Amino acid sequence: MRNAIRLAGLCACVCAMLFSAANARENAANGNTTMVAGLPRAADRPLEEIAGVASHYGAVETSDGARLRTIIAAPEGTTEPLHPLLFTQWVSCGSIEYREGSGAREMLGKLARDSGLALIRVERSSDGDSQGPACDELDYDTEVAHYAEAFEEMLEDERIDNEKVYVIGSSLGSTTAPLVAQALQDKGYDIAGVAIQGGGAETYYERMLTFDRIYLERRPDEVTPEDIHDEMIARAKFHYEYLVKDRHPDDIAEDNAAMAAVRADILGMGETDHYGRPFAWHQQAAKKNFLAAWAAIDAPILVIFNAFDQFEAQYGADVIVHTVNQLRPGTATLAVQDKLGHNNMRYDDIVKAYAGEGGEPAWEQTTDVILEWLDERQ
């Protein structure tokens, strides 16, 4: 049984005018579904409610026909257009509407309330109210294209002052954020800042090898130090065939017993997916030159690295900051947070962090780092 971690171009048109959550509720129809800003929604599924924030629901249609839910969240009482803060999310599928008690979503709520910006989110295809290919079948290239198209449409909304555009990426969104920012910059938008937490700019091949290295190193009761060398050599061969040569993992497993053993023990890899996404998603990600995107973005950069990250190594964060500061001295900032894990929980030690044991929420600390940096930019 496979080991598993505990942690878990242009838009064609706007489908409907944006409505506030309050207006949507007033117009809700009785029955199993109701129309909310151009998209059907389960009648018993509440719209998000963030204290001190007005959430405006909308929809966009992408060039390939997907219809995606959009949400603009801004402080209540806002009368003037605000600069936007565009959000790109983690790898796992699921709605990114605010829900109380979720640390990742509490961060979004605090950013919407306290940043002085309009937080803009796009629900991925099939997530939330969005319609289109199932998220767990969506490939990486399409996901990035959807972000870029939807955000470009939303930047023309009357609530948005698009003279300055900020982008923030979380976890795997740390790889999509620079690609989206570069795409919008190439369209003529002024990218005023990009902030990420939970990712870096090494190649995706290196990134997945790091996942495996940490997977081996932080389970001392299951893996002995002297076994790690040979394990990593085998895993490097497997990932090269998988991510660089685009081979199916099952085909690689047929090469020899060593590859079969790796196939059976790759972190997060199932029969047909890897971290809940198709193999092609990861293979396309492996073709992306993330560092080139960071080098091209003419804007201040914030990279947050949590020292007890269960997946990432600090090198990936360092390479962004070092590269950008060589090109544009003083424009990139690295914030290292001691004892915090990938999910912005605080742990006593790094092995307990990997096992997800005894963590305490520390999302407010991370959010405050982002807010202070945004305040300095504004």
PDB file of C-alpha atoms in Angstrom, residues 83-329:
ATOM      1  CA  HIS A  83      -5.972  47.974  -6.869  1.00  0.00           C
ATOM      2  CA  PRO A  84      -6.334  44.198  -7.251  1.00  0.00           C
ATOM      3  CA  LEU A  85      -4.627  41.351  -5.401  1.00  0.00           C
ATOM      4  CA  LEU A  86      -4.853  38.268  -7.627  1.00  0.00           C
ATOM      5  CA  PHE A  87      -4.641  34.879  -5.914  1.00  0.00           C
ATOM      6  CA  THR A  88      -3.335  31.592  -7.360  1.00  0.00           C
ATOM      7  CA  GLN A  89      -3.946  28.534  -5.236  1.00  0.00           C
ATOM      8  CA  TRP A  90      -2.518  25.239  -4.054  1.00  0.00           C
ATOM      9  CA  VAL A  91      -2.508  21.954  -5.988  1.00  0.00           C
ATOM     10  CA  SER A  92      -5.489  20.232  -4.388  1.00  0.00           C
ATOM     11  CA  CYS A  93      -8.894  20.644  -5.978  1.00  0.00           C
ATOM     12  CA  GLY A  94     -11.728  22.293  -4.093  1.00  0.00           C
ATOM     13  CA  SER A  95     -13.442  25.638  -3.662  1.00  0.00           C
ATOM     14  CA  ILE A  96     -11.462  28.622  -2.401  1.00  0.00           C
ATOM     15  CA  GLU A  97     -14.465  30.443  -0.990  1.00  0.00           C
ATOM     16  CA  TYR A  98     -13.921  31.687   2.544  1.00  0.00           C
ATOM     17  CA  ARG A  99     -14.934  29.276   5.272  1.00  0.00           C
ATOM     18  CA  GLU A 100     -14.353  30.018   8.932  1.00  0.00           C
ATOM     19  CA  GLY A 101     -11.816  27.789  10.651  1.00  0.00           C
ATOM     20  CA  SER A 102      -9.657  26.973   7.618  1.00  0.00           C
ATOM     21  CA  GLY A 103      -6.252  28.574   8.109  1.00  0.00           C
ATOM     22  CA  ALA A 104      -5.593  29.008   4.386  1.00  0.00           C
ATOM     23  CA  ARG A 105      -8.984  30.649   3.894  1.00  0.00           C
ATOM     24  CA  GLU A 106      -8.673  32.715   7.060  1.00  0.00           C
ATOM     25  CA  MET A 107      -5.530  34.175   5.474  1.00  0.00           C
ATOM     26  CA  LEU A 108      -7.557  35.159   2.431  1.00  0.00           C
ATOM     27  CA  GLY A 109     -10.209  36.754   4.619  1.00  0.00           C
ATOM     28  CA  LYS A 110      -7.641  38.831   6.482  1.00  0.00           C
ATOM     29  CA  LEU A 111      -5.992  39.916   3.221  1.00  0.00           C
ATOM     30  CA  ALA A 112      -9.373  41.004   1.856  1.00  0.00           C
ATOM     31  CA  ARG A 113     -10.173  42.926   5.028  1.00  0.00           C
ATOM     32  CA  ASP A 114      -6.818  44.551   5.847  1.00  0.00           C
ATOM     33  CA  SER A 115      -4.735  44.905   2.669  1.00  0.00           C
ATOM     34  CA  GLY A 116      -6.555  47.893   1.194  1.00  0.00           C
ATOM     35  CA  LEU A 117      -6.734  45.893  -2.049  1.00  0.00           C
ATOM     36  CA  ALA A 118      -9.510  44.015  -3.821  1.00  0.00           C
ATOM     37  CA  LEU A 119      -8.805  40.302  -3.415  1.00  0.00           C
ATOM     38  CA  ILE A 120      -9.673  38.522  -6.668  1.00  0.00           C
ATOM     39  CA  ARG A 121     -10.123  34.772  -6.844  1.00  0.00           C
ATOM     40  CA  VAL A 122     -11.072  32.416  -9.681  1.00  0.00           C
ATOM     41  CA  GLU A 123     -12.527  29.005  -8.912  1.00  0.00           C
ATOM     42  CA  ARG A 124     -10.800  26.412 -11.073  1.00  0.00           C
ATOM     43  CA  SER A 125     -12.797  24.423 -13.619  1.00  0.00           C
ATOM     44  CA  SER A 126     -15.434  22.286 -11.836  1.00  0.00           C
ATOM     45  CA  ASP A 127     -14.497  23.679  -8.397  1.00  0.00           C
ATOM     46  CA  GLY A 128     -17.169  25.589  -6.509  1.00  0.00           C
ATOM     47  CA  ASP A 129     -19.729  26.821  -9.038  1.00  0.00           C
ATOM     48  CA  SER A 130     -17.311  26.661 -11.989  1.00  0.00           C
ATOM     49  CA  GLN A 131     -18.196  24.573 -15.023  1.00  0.00           C
ATOM     50  CA  GLY A 132     -15.801  22.773 -17.330  1.00  0.00           C
ATOM     51  CA  PRO A 133     -13.408  19.819 -17.260  1.00  0.00           C
ATOM     52  CA  ALA A 134     -13.100  18.210 -13.844  1.00  0.00           C
ATOM     53  CA  CYS A 135     -10.350  19.816 -11.781  1.00  0.00           C
ATOM     54  CA  ASP A 136      -8.737  16.427 -11.198  1.00  0.00           C
ATOM     55  CA  GLU A 137      -8.488  16.015 -14.987  1.00  0.00           C
ATOM     56  CA  LEU A 138      -7.338  19.574 -15.709  1.00  0.00           C
ATOM     57  CA  ASP A 139      -3.829  19.927 -17.113  1.00  0.00           C
ATOM     58  CA  TYR A 140      -1.296  22.514 -15.950  1.00  0.00           C
ATOM     59  CA  ASP A 141      -1.201  24.541 -19.182  1.00  0.00           C
ATOM     60  CA  THR A 142      -4.983  24.925 -19.172  1.00  0.00           C
ATOM     61  CA  GLU A 143      -5.039  25.902 -15.505  1.00  0.00           C
ATOM     62  CA  VAL A 144      -2.507  28.683 -16.049  1.00  0.00           C
ATOM     63  CA  ALA A 145      -4.316  29.854 -19.202  1.00  0.00           C
ATOM     64  CA  HIS A 146      -7.618  29.987 -17.297  1.00  0.00           C
ATOM     65  CA  TYR A 147      -6.054  32.124 -14.582  1.00  0.00           C
ATOM     66  CA  ALA A 148      -4.531  34.542 -17.081  1.00  0.00           C
ATOM     67  CA  GLU A 149      -7.708  34.883 -19.152  1.00  0.00           C
ATOM     68  CA  ALA A 150     -10.053  35.245 -16.194  1.00  0.00           C
ATOM     69  CA  PHE A 151      -7.864  37.740 -14.368  1.00  0.00           C
ATOM     70  CA  GLU A 152      -7.451  39.855 -17.495  1.00  0.00           C
ATOM     71  CA  GLU A 153     -11.231  40.055 -17.828  1.00  0.00           C
ATOM     72  CA  MET A 154     -11.676  40.922 -14.163  1.00  0.00           C
ATOM     73  CA  LEU A 155      -9.050  43.657 -14.262  1.00  0.00           C
ATOM     74  CA  GLU A 156     -11.463  45.603 -16.465  1.00  0.00           C
ATOM     75  CA  ASP A 157     -14.243  45.484 -13.846  1.00  0.00           C
ATOM     76  CA  GLU A 158     -15.499  48.881 -12.676  1.00  0.00           C
ATOM     77  CA  ARG A 159     -14.574  48.010  -9.073  1.00  0.00           C
ATOM     78  CA  ILE A 160     -10.918  47.582 -10.013  1.00  0.00           C
ATOM     79  CA  ASP A 161      -8.164  50.158 -10.499  1.00  0.00           C
ATOM     80  CA  ASN A 162      -5.802  48.197 -12.711  1.00  0.00           C
ATOM     81  CA  GLU A 163      -3.021  50.784 -12.755  1.00  0.00           C
ATOM     82  CA  LYS A 164      -1.230  48.566 -10.218  1.00  0.00           C
ATOM     83  CA  VAL A 165      -1.679  44.811 -10.034  1.00  0.00           C
ATOM     84  CA  TYR A 166      -0.487  42.584  -7.193  1.00  0.00           C
ATOM     85  CA  VAL A 167      -0.257  38.783  -7.368  1.00  0.00           C
ATOM     86  CA  ILE A 168      -0.014  36.277  -4.528  1.00  0.00           C
ATOM     87  CA  GLY A 169       0.562  32.524  -4.798  1.00  0.00           C
ATOM     88  CA  SER A 170       0.234  29.839  -2.146  1.00  0.00           C
ATOM     89  CA  SER A 171       1.936  26.435  -2.185  1.00  0.00           C
ATOM     90  CA  LEU A 172       1.817  25.165  -5.784  1.00  0.00           C
ATOM     91  CA  GLY A 173       0.427  28.615  -6.611  1.00  0.00           C
ATOM     92  CA  SER A 174       4.005  29.756  -6.066  1.00  0.00           C
ATOM     93  CA  THR A 175       4.751  28.276  -9.488  1.00  0.00           C
ATOM     94  CA  THR A 176       1.658  29.623 -11.251  1.00  0.00           C
ATOM     95  CA  ALA A 177       1.918  33.134  -9.749  1.00  0.00           C
ATOM     96  CA  PRO A 178       5.036  34.195 -11.725  1.00  0.00           C
ATOM     97  CA  LEU A 179       3.651  32.702 -14.945  1.00  0.00           C
ATOM     98  CA  VAL A 180       0.367  34.580 -14.533  1.00  0.00           C
ATOM     99  CA  ALA A 181       2.152  37.791 -13.535  1.00  0.00           C
ATOM    100  CA  GLN A 182       4.431  37.584 -16.571  1.00  0.00           C
ATOM    101  CA  ALA A 183       1.464  36.922 -18.888  1.00  0.00           C
ATOM    102  CA  LEU A 184      -0.373  39.981 -17.564  1.00  0.00           C
ATOM    103  CA  GLN A 185       2.776  42.103 -17.709  1.00  0.00           C
ATOM    104  CA  ASP A 186       3.171  41.088 -21.359  1.00  0.00           C
ATOM    105  CA  LYS A 187      -0.397  42.327 -21.915  1.00  0.00           C
ATOM    106  CA  GLY A 188       0.625  45.768 -20.635  1.00  0.00           C
ATOM    107  CA  TYR A 189      -0.512  45.639 -17.008  1.00  0.00           C
ATOM    108  CA  ASP A 190       1.756  47.145 -14.358  1.00  0.00           C
ATOM    109  CA  ILE A 191       2.674  44.356 -11.957  1.00  0.00           C
ATOM    110  CA  ALA A 192       3.326  46.175  -8.677  1.00  0.00           C
ATOM    111  CA  GLY A 193       4.389  43.164  -6.614  1.00  0.00           C
ATOM    112  CA  VAL A 194       4.357  39.379  -6.417  1.00  0.00           C
ATOM    113  CA  ALA A 195       4.341  37.482  -3.118  1.00  0.00           C
ATOM    114  CA  ILE A 196       4.519  33.721  -2.631  1.00  0.00           C
ATOM    115  CA  GLN A 197       4.685  31.210   0.200  1.00  0.00           C
ATOM    116  CA  GLY A 198       5.342  27.492  -0.100  1.00  0.00           C
ATOM    117  CA  GLY A 199       7.321  27.212  -3.322  1.00  0.00           C
ATOM    118  CA  GLY A 200      10.450  28.220  -5.208  1.00  0.00           C
ATOM    119  CA  ALA A 201      11.998  28.443  -8.655  1.00  0.00           C
ATOM    120  CA  GLU A 202      14.087  25.321  -9.004  1.00  0.00           C
ATOM    121  CA  THR A 203      13.022  23.129 -11.915  1.00  0.00           C
ATOM    122  CA  TYR A 204       9.917  21.075 -11.289  1.00  0.00           C
ATOM    123  CA  TYR A 205      12.105  17.985 -11.650  1.00  0.00           C
ATOM    124  CA  GLU A 206      14.299  19.218  -8.806  1.00  0.00           C
ATOM    125  CA  ARG A 207      11.208  20.152  -6.816  1.00  0.00           C
ATOM    126  CA  MET A 208       9.791  16.631  -6.928  1.00  0.00           C
ATOM    127  CA  LEU A 209      13.177  15.152  -6.045  1.00  0.00           C
ATOM    128  CA  THR A 210      13.219  17.445  -3.013  1.00  0.00           C
ATOM    129  CA  PHE A 211       9.797  16.113  -2.044  1.00  0.00           C
ATOM    130  CA  ASP A 212      11.246  12.611  -2.114  1.00  0.00           C
ATOM    131  CA  ARG A 213      14.400  13.605  -0.252  1.00  0.00           C
ATOM    132  CA  ILE A 214      12.373  15.092   2.583  1.00  0.00           C
ATOM    133  CA  TYR A 215      10.055  12.079   2.506  1.00  0.00           C
ATOM    134  CA  LEU A 216      13.045   9.846   3.189  1.00  0.00           C
ATOM    135  CA  GLU A 217      14.945  12.070   5.626  1.00  0.00           C
ATOM    136  CA  ARG A 218      12.077  12.912   7.973  1.00  0.00           C
ATOM    137  CA  ARG A 219      10.902   9.387   8.702  1.00  0.00           C
ATOM    138  CA  PRO A 220      13.825   8.122  10.803  1.00  0.00           C
ATOM    139  CA  ASP A 221      11.825   5.181  12.159  1.00  0.00           C
ATOM    140  CA  GLU A 222      11.188   3.882   8.643  1.00  0.00           C
ATOM    141  CA  VAL A 223      14.246   4.922   6.594  1.00  0.00           C
ATOM    142  CA  THR A 224      17.872   4.570   7.681  1.00  0.00           C
ATOM    143  CA  PRO A 225      20.348   7.282   6.639  1.00  0.00           C
ATOM    144  CA  GLU A 226      22.578   4.834   4.792  1.00  0.00           C
ATOM    145  CA  ASP A 227      19.680   3.846   2.492  1.00  0.00           C
ATOM    146  CA  ILE A 228      18.942   7.372   1.286  1.00  0.00           C
ATOM    147  CA  HIS A 229      21.797   7.596  -1.220  1.00  0.00           C
ATOM    148  CA  ASP A 230      20.705   4.621  -3.325  1.00  0.00           C
ATOM    149  CA  GLU A 231      17.040   5.552  -2.954  1.00  0.00           C
ATOM    150  CA  MET A 232      17.659   9.016  -4.346  1.00  0.00           C
ATOM    151  CA  ILE A 233      19.645   7.705  -7.318  1.00  0.00           C
ATOM    152  CA  ALA A 234      16.724   5.437  -8.202  1.00  0.00           C
ATOM    153  CA  ARG A 235      14.183   8.195  -7.705  1.00  0.00           C
ATOM    154  CA  ALA A 236      16.197  10.604  -9.839  1.00  0.00           C
ATOM    155  CA  LYS A 237      16.058   8.071 -12.685  1.00  0.00           C
ATOM    156  CA  PHE A 238      12.335   7.534 -12.214  1.00  0.00           C
ATOM    157  CA  HIS A 239      11.471  11.238 -12.153  1.00  0.00           C
ATOM    158  CA  TYR A 240      13.607  11.892 -15.223  1.00  0.00           C
ATOM    159  CA  GLU A 241      11.639   9.289 -17.172  1.00  0.00           C
ATOM    160  CA  TYR A 242       8.338  10.524 -15.735  1.00  0.00           C
ATOM    161  CA  LEU A 243       8.717  14.310 -15.771  1.00  0.00           C
ATOM    162  CA  VAL A 244      11.310  14.981 -18.463  1.00  0.00           C
ATOM    163  CA  LYS A 245      10.594  12.173 -20.943  1.00  0.00           C
ATOM    164  CA  ASP A 246       6.822  12.171 -20.279  1.00  0.00           C
ATOM    165  CA  ARG A 247       6.511   8.448 -19.688  1.00  0.00           C
ATOM    166  CA  HIS A 248       3.591   6.954 -17.784  1.00  0.00           C
ATOM    167  CA  PRO A 249       4.646   5.770 -14.305  1.00  0.00           C
ATOM    168  CA  ASP A 250       3.319   2.260 -14.970  1.00  0.00           C
ATOM    169  CA  ASP A 251       5.489   1.970 -18.077  1.00  0.00           C
ATOM    170  CA  ILE A 252       8.544   3.074 -16.109  1.00  0.00           C
ATOM    171  CA  ALA A 253       7.771   0.464 -13.458  1.00  0.00           C
ATOM    172  CA  GLU A 254       8.036  -2.226 -16.114  1.00  0.00           C
ATOM    173  CA  ASP A 255      11.676  -1.315 -16.834  1.00  0.00           C
ATOM    174  CA  ASN A 256      13.080  -3.161 -13.821  1.00  0.00           C
ATOM    175  CA  ALA A 257      12.480  -4.044 -10.183  1.00  0.00           C
ATOM    176  CA  ALA A 258      14.109  -0.840  -8.908  1.00  0.00           C
ATOM    177  CA  MET A 259      11.741   1.340 -10.936  1.00  0.00           C
ATOM    178  CA  ALA A 260       8.780  -0.757  -9.821  1.00  0.00           C
ATOM    179  CA  ALA A 261       9.780  -0.210  -6.195  1.00  0.00           C
ATOM    180  CA  VAL A 262       9.989   3.545  -6.711  1.00  0.00           C
ATOM    181  CA  ARG A 263       6.620   3.600  -8.509  1.00  0.00           C
ATOM    182  CA  ALA A 264       5.035   1.946  -5.496  1.00  0.00           C
ATOM    183  CA  ASP A 265       6.477   4.491  -3.064  1.00  0.00           C
ATOM    184  CA  ILE A 266       6.332   7.892  -4.765  1.00  0.00           C
ATOM    185  CA  LEU A 267       4.804  10.387  -2.378  1.00  0.00           C
ATOM    186  CA  GLY A 268       1.224  11.271  -3.293  1.00  0.00           C
ATOM    187  CA  MET A 269       1.131   9.089  -6.430  1.00  0.00           C
ATOM    188  CA  GLY A 270      -1.963   6.983  -7.011  1.00  0.00           C
ATOM    189  CA  GLU A 271      -3.073   4.692  -9.808  1.00  0.00           C
ATOM    190  CA  THR A 272      -4.028   7.493 -12.188  1.00  0.00           C
ATOM    191  CA  ASP A 273      -2.993  10.711 -10.469  1.00  0.00           C
ATOM    192  CA  HIS A 274      -0.278  12.473  -8.505  1.00  0.00           C
ATOM    193  CA  TYR A 275      -1.453  14.706  -5.648  1.00  0.00           C
ATOM    194  CA  GLY A 276      -4.935  14.434  -7.114  1.00  0.00           C
ATOM    195  CA  ARG A 277      -3.920  15.765 -10.535  1.00  0.00           C
ATOM    196  CA  PRO A 278      -3.280  13.829 -13.765  1.00  0.00           C
ATOM    197  CA  PHE A 279       0.258  12.780 -14.622  1.00  0.00           C
ATOM    198  CA  ALA A 280       0.190  15.137 -17.639  1.00  0.00           C
ATOM    199  CA  TRP A 281      -0.363  18.057 -15.248  1.00  0.00           C
ATOM    200  CA  HIS A 282       2.984  17.397 -13.584  1.00  0.00           C
ATOM    201  CA  GLN A 283       4.717  16.670 -16.885  1.00  0.00           C
ATOM    202  CA  GLN A 284       3.590  20.029 -18.268  1.00  0.00           C
ATOM    203  CA  ALA A 285       4.702  21.786 -15.083  1.00  0.00           C
ATOM    204  CA  ALA A 286       8.126  20.220 -15.567  1.00  0.00           C
ATOM    205  CA  LYS A 287       8.454  22.052 -18.900  1.00  0.00           C
ATOM    206  CA  LYS A 288       7.988  25.496 -17.333  1.00  0.00           C
ATOM    207  CA  ASN A 289      10.969  27.794 -16.814  1.00  0.00           C
ATOM    208  CA  PHE A 290       9.913  29.378 -13.527  1.00  0.00           C
ATOM    209  CA  LEU A 291      13.177  31.230 -12.999  1.00  0.00           C
ATOM    210  CA  ALA A 292      12.870  32.891 -16.421  1.00  0.00           C
ATOM    211  CA  ALA A 293       9.426  34.159 -15.401  1.00  0.00           C
ATOM    212  CA  TRP A 294      10.774  35.598 -12.149  1.00  0.00           C
ATOM    213  CA  ALA A 295      13.618  37.251 -14.046  1.00  0.00           C
ATOM    214  CA  ALA A 296      11.143  38.858 -16.463  1.00  0.00           C
ATOM    215  CA  ILE A 297       8.780  40.295 -13.837  1.00  0.00           C
ATOM    216  CA  ASP A 298       9.702  43.943 -13.278  1.00  0.00           C
ATOM    217  CA  ALA A 299       8.268  44.251  -9.782  1.00  0.00           C
ATOM    218  CA  PRO A 300       9.147  43.842  -6.099  1.00  0.00           C
ATOM    219  CA  ILE A 301       9.095  40.235  -4.932  1.00  0.00           C
ATOM    220  CA  LEU A 302       8.353  38.675  -1.539  1.00  0.00           C
ATOM    221  CA  VAL A 303       9.260  35.031  -0.942  1.00  0.00           C
ATOM    222  CA  ILE A 304       8.213  33.431   2.336  1.00  0.00           C
ATOM    223  CA  PHE A 305       9.905  30.190   3.367  1.00  0.00           C
ATOM    224  CA  ASN A 306       8.707  28.258   6.383  1.00  0.00           C
ATOM    225  CA  ALA A 307      11.664  26.458   7.978  1.00  0.00           C
ATOM    226  CA  PHE A 308       9.686  23.298   8.805  1.00  0.00           C
ATOM    227  CA  ASP A 309       8.135  23.032   5.335  1.00  0.00           C
ATOM    228  CA  GLN A 310       7.157  19.411   4.736  1.00  0.00           C
ATOM    229  CA  PHE A 311       7.870  19.562   0.995  1.00  0.00           C
ATOM    230  CA  GLU A 312      10.094  22.449  -0.016  1.00  0.00           C
ATOM    231  CA  ALA A 313      13.748  23.217   0.671  1.00  0.00           C
ATOM    232  CA  GLN A 314      14.969  26.777   1.190  1.00  0.00           C
ATOM    233  CA  TYR A 315      17.107  26.584  -1.949  1.00  0.00           C
ATOM    234  CA  GLY A 316      14.020  27.070  -4.129  1.00  0.00           C
ATOM    235  CA  ALA A 317      13.196  30.309  -2.313  1.00  0.00           C
ATOM    236  CA  ASP A 318      16.809  31.462  -2.273  1.00  0.00           C
ATOM    237  CA  VAL A 319      17.231  31.092  -6.026  1.00  0.00           C
ATOM    238  CA  ILE A 320      14.352  33.506  -6.685  1.00  0.00           C
ATOM    239  CA  VAL A 321      15.668  36.160  -4.319  1.00  0.00           C
ATOM    240  CA  HIS A 322      19.297  35.851  -5.403  1.00  0.00           C
ATOM    241  CA  THR A 323      18.444  35.932  -9.113  1.00  0.00           C
ATOM    242  CA  VAL A 324      16.044  38.878  -8.895  1.00  0.00           C
ATOM    243  CA  ASN A 325      18.412  40.905  -6.698  1.00  0.00           C
ATOM    244  CA  GLN A 326      21.253  40.342  -9.140  1.00  0.00           C
ATOM    245  CA  LEU A 327      19.067  41.746 -11.923  1.00  0.00           C
ATOM    246  CA  ARG A 328      17.248  44.429  -9.900  1.00  0.00           C
ATOM    247  CA  PRO A 329      19.157  45.012  -6.665  1.00  0.00           C
TER     248      PRO A 329
END
